[in-house]
mmCIF file of N, CA and C in Angstrom:
data_model
loop_
_atom_site.group_PDB
_atom_site.id
_atom_site.type_symbol
_atom_site.label_atom_id
_atom_site.label_comp_id
_atom_site.label_asym_id
_atom_site.label_seq_id
_atom_site.Cartn_x
_atom_site.Cartn_y
_atom_site.Cartn_z
ATOM 1 N N UNK A 1 182.196 54.747 10.120
ATOM 2 C CA UNK A 1 182.250 53.870 9.131
ATOM 3 C C UNK A 1 182.052 54.012 7.871
ATOM 4 N N UNK A 2 182.270 52.495 6.991
ATOM 5 C CA UNK A 2 182.963 52.656 5.520
ATOM 6 C C UNK A 2 181.264 52.794 4.899
ATOM 7 N N UNK A 3 181.928 53.024 3.114
ATOM 8 C CA UNK A 3 180.903 52.418 2.644
ATOM 9 C C UNK A 3 181.149 51.570 1.512
ATOM 10 N N UNK A 4 181.836 50.247 1.931
ATOM 11 C CA UNK A 4 182.608 49.504 1.187
ATOM 12 C C UNK A 4 182.917 49.875 -0.520
ATOM 13 N N UNK A 5 183.285 50.784 -0.699
ATOM 14 C CA UNK A 5 183.234 51.415 -1.947
ATOM 15 C C UNK A 5 182.392 51.796 -2.679
ATOM 16 N N UNK A 6 181.234 51.910 -2.303
ATOM 17 C CA UNK A 6 180.393 52.193 -2.836
ATOM 18 C C UNK A 6 179.512 53.024 -2.622
ATOM 19 N N UNK A 7 180.068 54.465 -3.062
ATOM 20 C CA UNK A 7 179.255 56.204 -2.076
ATOM 21 C C UNK A 7 177.873 56.273 -3.260
ATOM 22 N N UNK A 8 177.488 55.586 -4.064
ATOM 23 C CA UNK A 8 176.293 56.095 -4.960
ATOM 24 C C UNK A 8 174.924 55.242 -4.056
ATOM 25 N N UNK A 9 175.341 54.300 -3.004
ATOM 26 C CA UNK A 9 174.202 53.717 -2.601
ATOM 27 C C UNK A 9 173.433 54.266 -1.208
ATOM 28 N N UNK A 10 172.338 53.571 -1.417
ATOM 29 C CA UNK A 10 171.118 54.165 -0.598
ATOM 30 C C UNK A 10 172.063 54.028 1.021
ATOM 31 N N UNK A 11 171.472 54.488 1.839
ATOM 32 C CA UNK A 11 171.719 54.092 3.307
ATOM 33 C C UNK A 11 170.968 52.738 3.566
ATOM 34 N N UNK A 12 170.225 52.827 3.184
ATOM 35 C CA UNK A 12 169.142 51.472 3.562
ATOM 36 C C UNK A 12 169.506 50.550 3.091
ATOM 37 N N UNK A 13 170.389 50.029 1.939
ATOM 38 C CA UNK A 13 170.495 49.347 1.287
ATOM 39 C C UNK A 13 171.712 48.390 2.040
ATOM 40 N N UNK A 14 171.021 47.542 2.846
ATOM 41 C CA UNK A 14 171.805 46.164 3.803
ATOM 42 C C UNK A 14 172.854 45.731 3.437
ATOM 43 N N UNK A 15 173.890 46.061 4.524
ATOM 44 C CA UNK A 15 174.893 45.101 4.185
ATOM 45 C C UNK A 15 176.360 46.651 3.176
ATOM 46 N N UNK A 16 175.743 47.559 2.678
ATOM 47 C CA UNK A 16 176.671 48.589 1.899
ATOM 48 C C UNK A 16 177.460 49.450 2.642
ATOM 49 N N UNK A 17 176.629 49.665 3.928
ATOM 50 C CA UNK A 17 177.411 50.723 5.209
ATOM 51 C C UNK A 17 178.167 50.081 6.528
ATOM 52 N N UNK A 18 178.673 50.139 7.043
ATOM 53 C CA UNK A 18 178.787 49.139 7.617
ATOM 54 C C UNK A 18 179.783 49.636 8.857
ATOM 55 N N UNK A 19 179.314 49.989 10.264
ATOM 56 C CA UNK A 19 179.926 50.597 11.461
ATOM 57 C C UNK A 19 180.423 49.333 12.131
ATOM 58 N N UNK A 20 181.980 49.542 12.331
ATOM 59 C CA UNK A 20 182.640 48.297 12.744
ATOM 60 C C UNK A 20 182.528 48.715 14.600
ATOM 61 N N UNK A 21 182.406 47.987 15.647
ATOM 62 C CA UNK A 21 182.894 47.988 16.599
ATOM 63 C C UNK A 21 182.502 47.032 17.402
ATOM 64 N N UNK A 22 182.458 46.611 18.532
ATOM 65 C CA UNK A 22 182.677 45.583 19.761
ATOM 66 C C UNK A 22 182.771 44.223 19.295
ATOM 67 N N UNK A 23 183.679 44.103 18.540
ATOM 68 C CA UNK A 23 184.398 42.808 17.644
ATOM 69 C C UNK A 23 183.900 42.568 16.843
ATOM 70 N N UNK A 24 183.059 43.143 16.035
ATOM 71 C CA UNK A 24 181.696 42.837 14.902
ATOM 72 C C UNK A 24 181.361 44.052 13.765
ATOM 73 N N UNK A 25 180.924 43.615 12.929
ATOM 74 C CA UNK A 25 180.710 44.875 11.811
ATOM 75 C C UNK A 25 178.903 44.726 11.736
ATOM 76 N N UNK A 26 178.267 46.237 11.820
ATOM 77 C CA UNK A 26 177.176 46.202 12.009
ATOM 78 C C UNK A 26 176.118 47.097 11.035
ATOM 79 N N UNK A 27 175.637 46.430 10.592
ATOM 80 C CA UNK A 27 174.949 47.589 9.540
ATOM 81 C C UNK A 27 174.341 48.575 9.628
ATOM 82 N N UNK A 28 174.921 49.598 8.921
ATOM 83 C CA UNK A 28 174.612 51.320 9.334
ATOM 84 C C UNK A 28 172.726 51.042 9.764
ATOM 85 N N UNK A 29 171.582 50.422 9.422
ATOM 86 C CA UNK A 29 170.755 50.629 9.049
ATOM 87 C C UNK A 29 170.165 50.322 10.424
ATOM 88 N N UNK A 30 170.896 49.328 11.304
ATOM 89 C CA UNK A 30 170.256 49.247 12.639
ATOM 90 C C UNK A 30 170.815 50.354 13.389
ATOM 91 N N UNK A 31 171.689 51.293 13.353
ATOM 92 C CA UNK A 31 172.212 51.882 14.078
ATOM 93 C C UNK A 31 170.965 53.161 13.988
ATOM 94 N N UNK A 32 170.134 53.619 12.765
ATOM 95 C CA UNK A 32 169.307 54.399 12.148
ATOM 96 C C UNK A 32 168.267 54.100 12.790
ATOM 97 N N UNK A 33 168.193 53.093 13.024
ATOM 98 C CA UNK A 33 165.934 52.632 13.302
ATOM 99 C C UNK A 33 166.164 52.957 14.474
ATOM 100 N N UNK A 34 167.084 53.031 15.966
ATOM 101 C CA UNK A 34 166.463 53.487 16.986
ATOM 102 C C UNK A 34 166.092 54.958 17.316
ATOM 103 N N UNK A 35 166.749 55.850 16.308
ATOM 104 C CA UNK A 35 166.853 56.909 16.335
ATOM 105 C C UNK A 35 164.789 57.380 15.696
ATOM 106 N N UNK A 36 165.443 56.550 15.216
ATOM 107 C CA UNK A 36 163.591 56.917 14.076
ATOM 108 C C UNK A 36 162.279 56.089 14.874
ATOM 109 N N UNK A 37 162.744 55.303 15.375
ATOM 110 C CA UNK A 37 161.527 54.972 16.353
ATOM 111 C C UNK A 37 160.448 55.323 16.880
ATOM 112 N N UNK A 38 161.251 56.885 17.579
ATOM 113 C CA UNK A 38 160.141 57.761 18.106
ATOM 114 C C UNK A 38 159.793 58.852 17.145
ATOM 115 N N UNK A 39 160.444 58.970 16.189
ATOM 116 C CA UNK A 39 159.873 59.961 15.137
ATOM 117 C C UNK A 39 158.945 59.596 14.480
ATOM 118 N N UNK A 40 158.292 58.205 13.794
ATOM 119 C CA UNK A 40 157.571 57.642 13.376
ATOM 120 C C UNK A 40 156.292 57.948 14.735
ATOM 121 N N UNK A 41 156.522 57.899 15.787
ATOM 122 C CA UNK A 41 155.591 57.984 16.722
ATOM 123 C C UNK A 41 155.374 59.162 17.141
ATOM 124 N N UNK A 42 155.875 60.075 16.418
ATOM 125 C CA UNK A 42 155.726 61.859 16.783
ATOM 126 C C UNK A 42 156.218 62.041 18.505
ATOM 127 N N UNK A 43 156.765 61.075 19.035
ATOM 128 C CA UNK A 43 157.306 61.594 19.756
ATOM 129 C C UNK A 43 158.913 62.347 20.360
ATOM 130 N N UNK A 44 159.004 63.545 20.610
ATOM 131 C CA UNK A 44 159.864 64.238 20.887
ATOM 132 C C UNK A 44 161.411 63.790 20.967
ATOM 133 N N UNK A 45 162.301 63.890 21.401
ATOM 134 C CA UNK A 45 163.242 63.137 22.029
ATOM 135 C C UNK A 45 164.909 63.822 21.859
ATOM 136 N N UNK A 46 165.350 63.826 22.935
ATOM 137 C CA UNK A 46 166.629 64.806 22.924
ATOM 138 C C UNK A 46 167.743 64.039 23.193
ATOM 139 N N UNK A 47 169.067 63.809 22.377
ATOM 140 C CA UNK A 47 170.639 63.057 22.611
ATOM 141 C C UNK A 47 171.344 64.161 23.664
ATOM 142 N N UNK A 48 172.287 63.252 24.590
ATOM 143 C CA UNK A 48 172.849 64.345 25.285
ATOM 144 C C UNK A 48 173.999 63.318 26.117
ATOM 145 N N UNK A 49 175.257 63.984 25.912
ATOM 146 C CA UNK A 49 175.808 63.066 26.415
ATOM 147 C C UNK A 49 176.027 62.525 27.433
ATOM 148 N N UNK A 50 176.592 60.932 27.750
ATOM 149 C CA UNK A 50 176.539 60.676 29.320
ATOM 150 C C UNK A 50 177.672 60.153 29.825
ATOM 151 N N UNK A 51 178.539 60.873 29.635
ATOM 152 C CA UNK A 51 180.106 60.379 29.809
ATOM 153 C C UNK A 51 180.819 59.376 28.859
ATOM 154 N N UNK A 52 182.202 58.937 28.898
ATOM 155 C CA UNK A 52 182.441 58.003 28.424
ATOM 156 C C UNK A 52 182.904 56.662 28.648
ATOM 157 N N UNK A 53 183.345 55.558 27.710
ATOM 158 C CA UNK A 53 182.939 54.207 28.025
ATOM 159 C C UNK A 53 184.417 53.961 28.840
ATOM 160 N N UNK A 54 184.732 52.435 28.931
ATOM 161 C CA UNK A 54 186.183 52.297 29.796
ATOM 162 C C UNK A 54 187.194 52.383 28.395
ATOM 163 N N UNK A 55 186.656 52.136 27.633
ATOM 164 C CA UNK A 55 187.303 52.328 25.997
ATOM 165 C C UNK A 55 187.790 53.979 25.607
ATOM 166 N N UNK A 56 186.723 54.221 26.423
ATOM 167 C CA UNK A 56 187.591 56.307 26.074
ATOM 168 C C UNK A 56 186.379 56.927 24.977
ATOM 169 N N UNK A 57 185.625 55.954 24.801
ATOM 170 C CA UNK A 57 184.338 56.416 23.825
ATOM 171 C C UNK A 57 183.300 56.966 24.419
ATOM 172 N N UNK A 58 182.745 57.714 23.460
ATOM 173 C CA UNK A 58 181.339 59.087 23.858
ATOM 174 C C UNK A 58 180.121 57.860 24.218
ATOM 175 N N UNK A 59 179.392 57.769 25.196
ATOM 176 C CA UNK A 59 178.273 57.284 25.215
ATOM 177 C C UNK A 59 177.059 58.419 25.654
ATOM 178 N N UNK A 60 175.975 58.457 24.866
ATOM 179 C CA UNK A 60 175.105 59.361 24.649
ATOM 180 C C UNK A 60 173.353 58.495 25.190
ATOM 181 N N UNK A 61 172.887 59.074 25.859
ATOM 182 C CA UNK A 61 171.574 59.109 25.994
ATOM 183 C C UNK A 61 170.432 59.533 25.249
ATOM 184 N N UNK A 62 168.857 58.849 25.245
ATOM 185 C CA UNK A 62 168.255 59.701 24.469
ATOM 186 C C UNK A 62 167.085 59.703 25.169
ATOM 187 N N UNK A 63 166.586 60.904 25.725
ATOM 188 C CA UNK A 63 165.063 61.106 26.265
ATOM 189 C C UNK A 63 164.055 61.451 25.483
ATOM 190 N N UNK A 64 163.059 60.181 25.733
ATOM 191 C CA UNK A 64 161.966 60.908 24.896
ATOM 192 C C UNK A 64 160.767 61.036 25.649
ATOM 193 N N UNK A 65 159.941 61.878 25.003
ATOM 194 C CA UNK A 65 158.851 62.601 25.598
ATOM 195 C C UNK A 65 157.180 62.479 24.956
ATOM 196 N N UNK A 66 156.209 62.687 25.399
ATOM 197 C CA UNK A 66 154.749 62.937 25.160
ATOM 198 C C UNK A 66 155.323 63.480 23.873
ATOM 199 N N UNK A 67 154.328 63.219 22.620
ATOM 200 C CA UNK A 67 154.144 63.996 21.218
ATOM 201 C C UNK A 67 153.602 65.669 22.211
ATOM 202 N N UNK A 68 154.523 66.121 21.029
ATOM 203 C CA UNK A 68 154.243 68.077 21.439
ATOM 204 C C UNK A 68 155.030 68.549 22.745
ATOM 205 N N UNK A 69 155.658 67.763 23.468
ATOM 206 C CA UNK A 69 156.410 68.177 24.336
ATOM 207 C C UNK A 69 157.824 68.376 24.498
ATOM 208 N N UNK A 70 158.677 68.758 23.364
ATOM 209 C CA UNK A 70 159.628 68.746 23.622
ATOM 210 C C UNK A 70 160.544 69.605 24.734
ATOM 211 N N UNK A 71 160.245 69.994 25.330
ATOM 212 C CA UNK A 71 160.403 71.477 26.332
ATOM 213 C C UNK A 71 160.485 70.716 27.337
ATOM 214 N N UNK A 72 159.896 69.207 27.324
ATOM 215 C CA UNK A 72 160.341 68.702 28.519
ATOM 216 C C UNK A 72 161.398 67.660 28.139
ATOM 217 N N UNK A 73 162.033 67.031 27.430
ATOM 218 C CA UNK A 73 163.321 66.710 27.247
ATOM 219 C C UNK A 73 164.149 67.716 27.140
ATOM 220 N N UNK A 74 164.097 68.432 26.770
ATOM 221 C CA UNK A 74 164.982 69.181 26.752
ATOM 222 C C UNK A 74 165.285 69.748 27.810
ATOM 223 N N UNK A 75 164.519 70.591 28.853
ATOM 224 C CA UNK A 75 164.425 70.547 30.193
ATOM 225 C C UNK A 75 164.878 69.550 31.343
ATOM 226 N N UNK A 76 164.685 67.977 30.612
ATOM 227 C CA UNK A 76 165.468 66.702 31.581
ATOM 228 C C UNK A 76 166.900 66.933 31.136
ATOM 229 N N UNK A 77 167.308 66.867 29.850
ATOM 230 C CA UNK A 77 168.975 67.136 29.590
ATOM 231 C C UNK A 77 169.563 68.227 30.310
ATOM 232 N N UNK A 78 168.844 69.360 30.305
ATOM 233 C CA UNK A 78 169.263 70.554 31.029
ATOM 234 C C UNK A 78 169.688 70.552 32.024
ATOM 235 N N UNK A 79 168.894 69.648 32.736
ATOM 236 C CA UNK A 79 168.992 69.278 34.055
ATOM 237 C C UNK A 79 169.641 68.496 34.458
ATOM 238 N N UNK A 80 169.963 67.529 33.766
ATOM 239 C CA UNK A 80 171.358 66.502 33.920
ATOM 240 C C UNK A 80 172.070 67.611 33.994
ATOM 241 N N UNK A 81 172.679 68.051 33.275
ATOM 242 C CA UNK A 81 173.888 68.439 32.783
ATOM 243 C C UNK A 81 173.987 70.010 33.729
ATOM 244 N N UNK A 82 173.074 70.346 34.402
ATOM 245 C CA UNK A 82 173.259 71.287 35.617
ATOM 246 C C UNK A 82 173.492 70.399 37.054
ATOM 247 N N UNK A 83 172.833 69.226 37.191
ATOM 248 C CA UNK A 83 172.653 68.202 38.466
ATOM 249 C C UNK A 83 174.068 67.558 38.810
ATOM 250 N N UNK A 84 173.739 66.484 37.378
ATOM 251 C CA UNK A 84 174.570 65.134 37.468
ATOM 252 C C UNK A 84 176.026 65.159 37.171
ATOM 253 N N UNK A 85 176.822 64.899 38.011
ATOM 254 C CA UNK A 85 178.001 65.022 37.887
ATOM 255 C C UNK A 85 178.284 63.831 36.722
ATOM 256 N N UNK A 86 179.615 64.244 35.721
ATOM 257 C CA UNK A 86 180.047 63.020 34.813
ATOM 258 C C UNK A 86 179.015 62.924 33.813
ATOM 259 N N UNK A 87 178.194 63.981 33.200
ATOM 260 C CA UNK A 87 177.219 64.240 31.843
ATOM 261 C C UNK A 87 177.914 65.205 30.914
ATOM 262 N N UNK A 88 179.151 65.094 31.720
ATOM 263 C CA UNK A 88 179.885 66.266 30.184
ATOM 264 C C UNK A 88 180.895 65.429 29.316
ATOM 265 N N UNK A 89 180.677 65.915 28.055
ATOM 266 C CA UNK A 89 181.349 65.053 27.186
ATOM 267 C C UNK A 89 182.700 66.137 26.608
ATOM 268 N N UNK A 90 183.913 65.200 27.137
ATOM 269 C CA UNK A 90 184.881 66.402 26.471
ATOM 270 C C UNK A 90 185.863 65.255 25.132
ATOM 271 N N UNK A 91 185.513 65.951 24.235
ATOM 272 C CA UNK A 91 185.989 65.379 22.586
ATOM 273 C C UNK A 91 187.475 64.530 22.883
ATOM 274 N N UNK A 92 187.498 63.002 22.601
ATOM 275 C CA UNK A 92 188.963 62.365 23.012
ATOM 276 C C UNK A 92 190.089 63.693 21.770
ATOM 277 N N UNK A 93 191.288 63.308 21.801
ATOM 278 C CA UNK A 93 192.359 64.450 21.148
ATOM 279 C C UNK A 93 192.169 63.607 19.986
ATOM 280 N N UNK A 94 192.322 64.362 18.648
ATOM 281 C CA UNK A 94 192.353 63.451 17.271
ATOM 282 C C UNK A 94 193.355 62.690 17.307
ATOM 283 N N UNK A 95 193.203 61.700 16.975
ATOM 284 C CA UNK A 95 193.755 60.537 16.769
ATOM 285 C C UNK A 95 193.989 59.630 17.986
ATOM 286 N N UNK A 96 193.328 59.925 18.981
ATOM 287 C CA UNK A 96 193.551 59.326 20.398
ATOM 288 C C UNK A 96 193.171 58.133 20.426
ATOM 289 N N UNK A 97 191.976 57.519 19.773
ATOM 290 C CA UNK A 97 191.656 56.407 19.667
ATOM 291 C C UNK A 97 192.419 55.199 19.033
ATOM 292 N N UNK A 98 192.195 55.785 17.336
ATOM 293 C CA UNK A 98 192.936 55.432 16.367
ATOM 294 C C UNK A 98 194.570 54.935 16.929
ATOM 295 N N UNK A 99 195.236 55.512 17.456
ATOM 296 C CA UNK A 99 196.812 55.439 17.937
ATOM 297 C C UNK A 99 196.344 54.337 18.742
ATOM 298 N N UNK A 100 195.881 54.090 19.909
ATOM 299 C CA UNK A 100 195.621 52.961 21.049
ATOM 300 C C UNK A 100 195.209 51.651 20.265
ATOM 301 N N UNK A 101 194.884 51.427 19.216
ATOM 302 C CA UNK A 101 194.686 50.253 18.248
ATOM 303 C C UNK A 101 196.229 49.646 18.339
#
C-alpha cells in the first residue's frame, strides 16, 4: 500500500492510505476493520494460510473462538496444517507478482 506521500498521517485518516487490488483502490481502514472486530469483542483469533488465489496471491483465513479460548483457535489452525492438504503457504519469488504485470 502507499501513503499518498503523507507519511505523518494517522492510519485511520480516510483516503490517505490506499491498498490497490481487484481493479480498485481500497482505504486501509477497511482492511484493519475485519481484524479488529474480534478484538473489540474479546474473542481470540488465529490467522492461518489457506493457499493461493488463481493469481498466485496468498489467501488467509481467520478462526475465531470464544473469549479466553485462544487454545481452541490455535489447535484448529494446527489441525488444518496437519490434516488438510493445500493449507501450506509458499512465498512467491521476489518480484514474481510485479514482473507478471
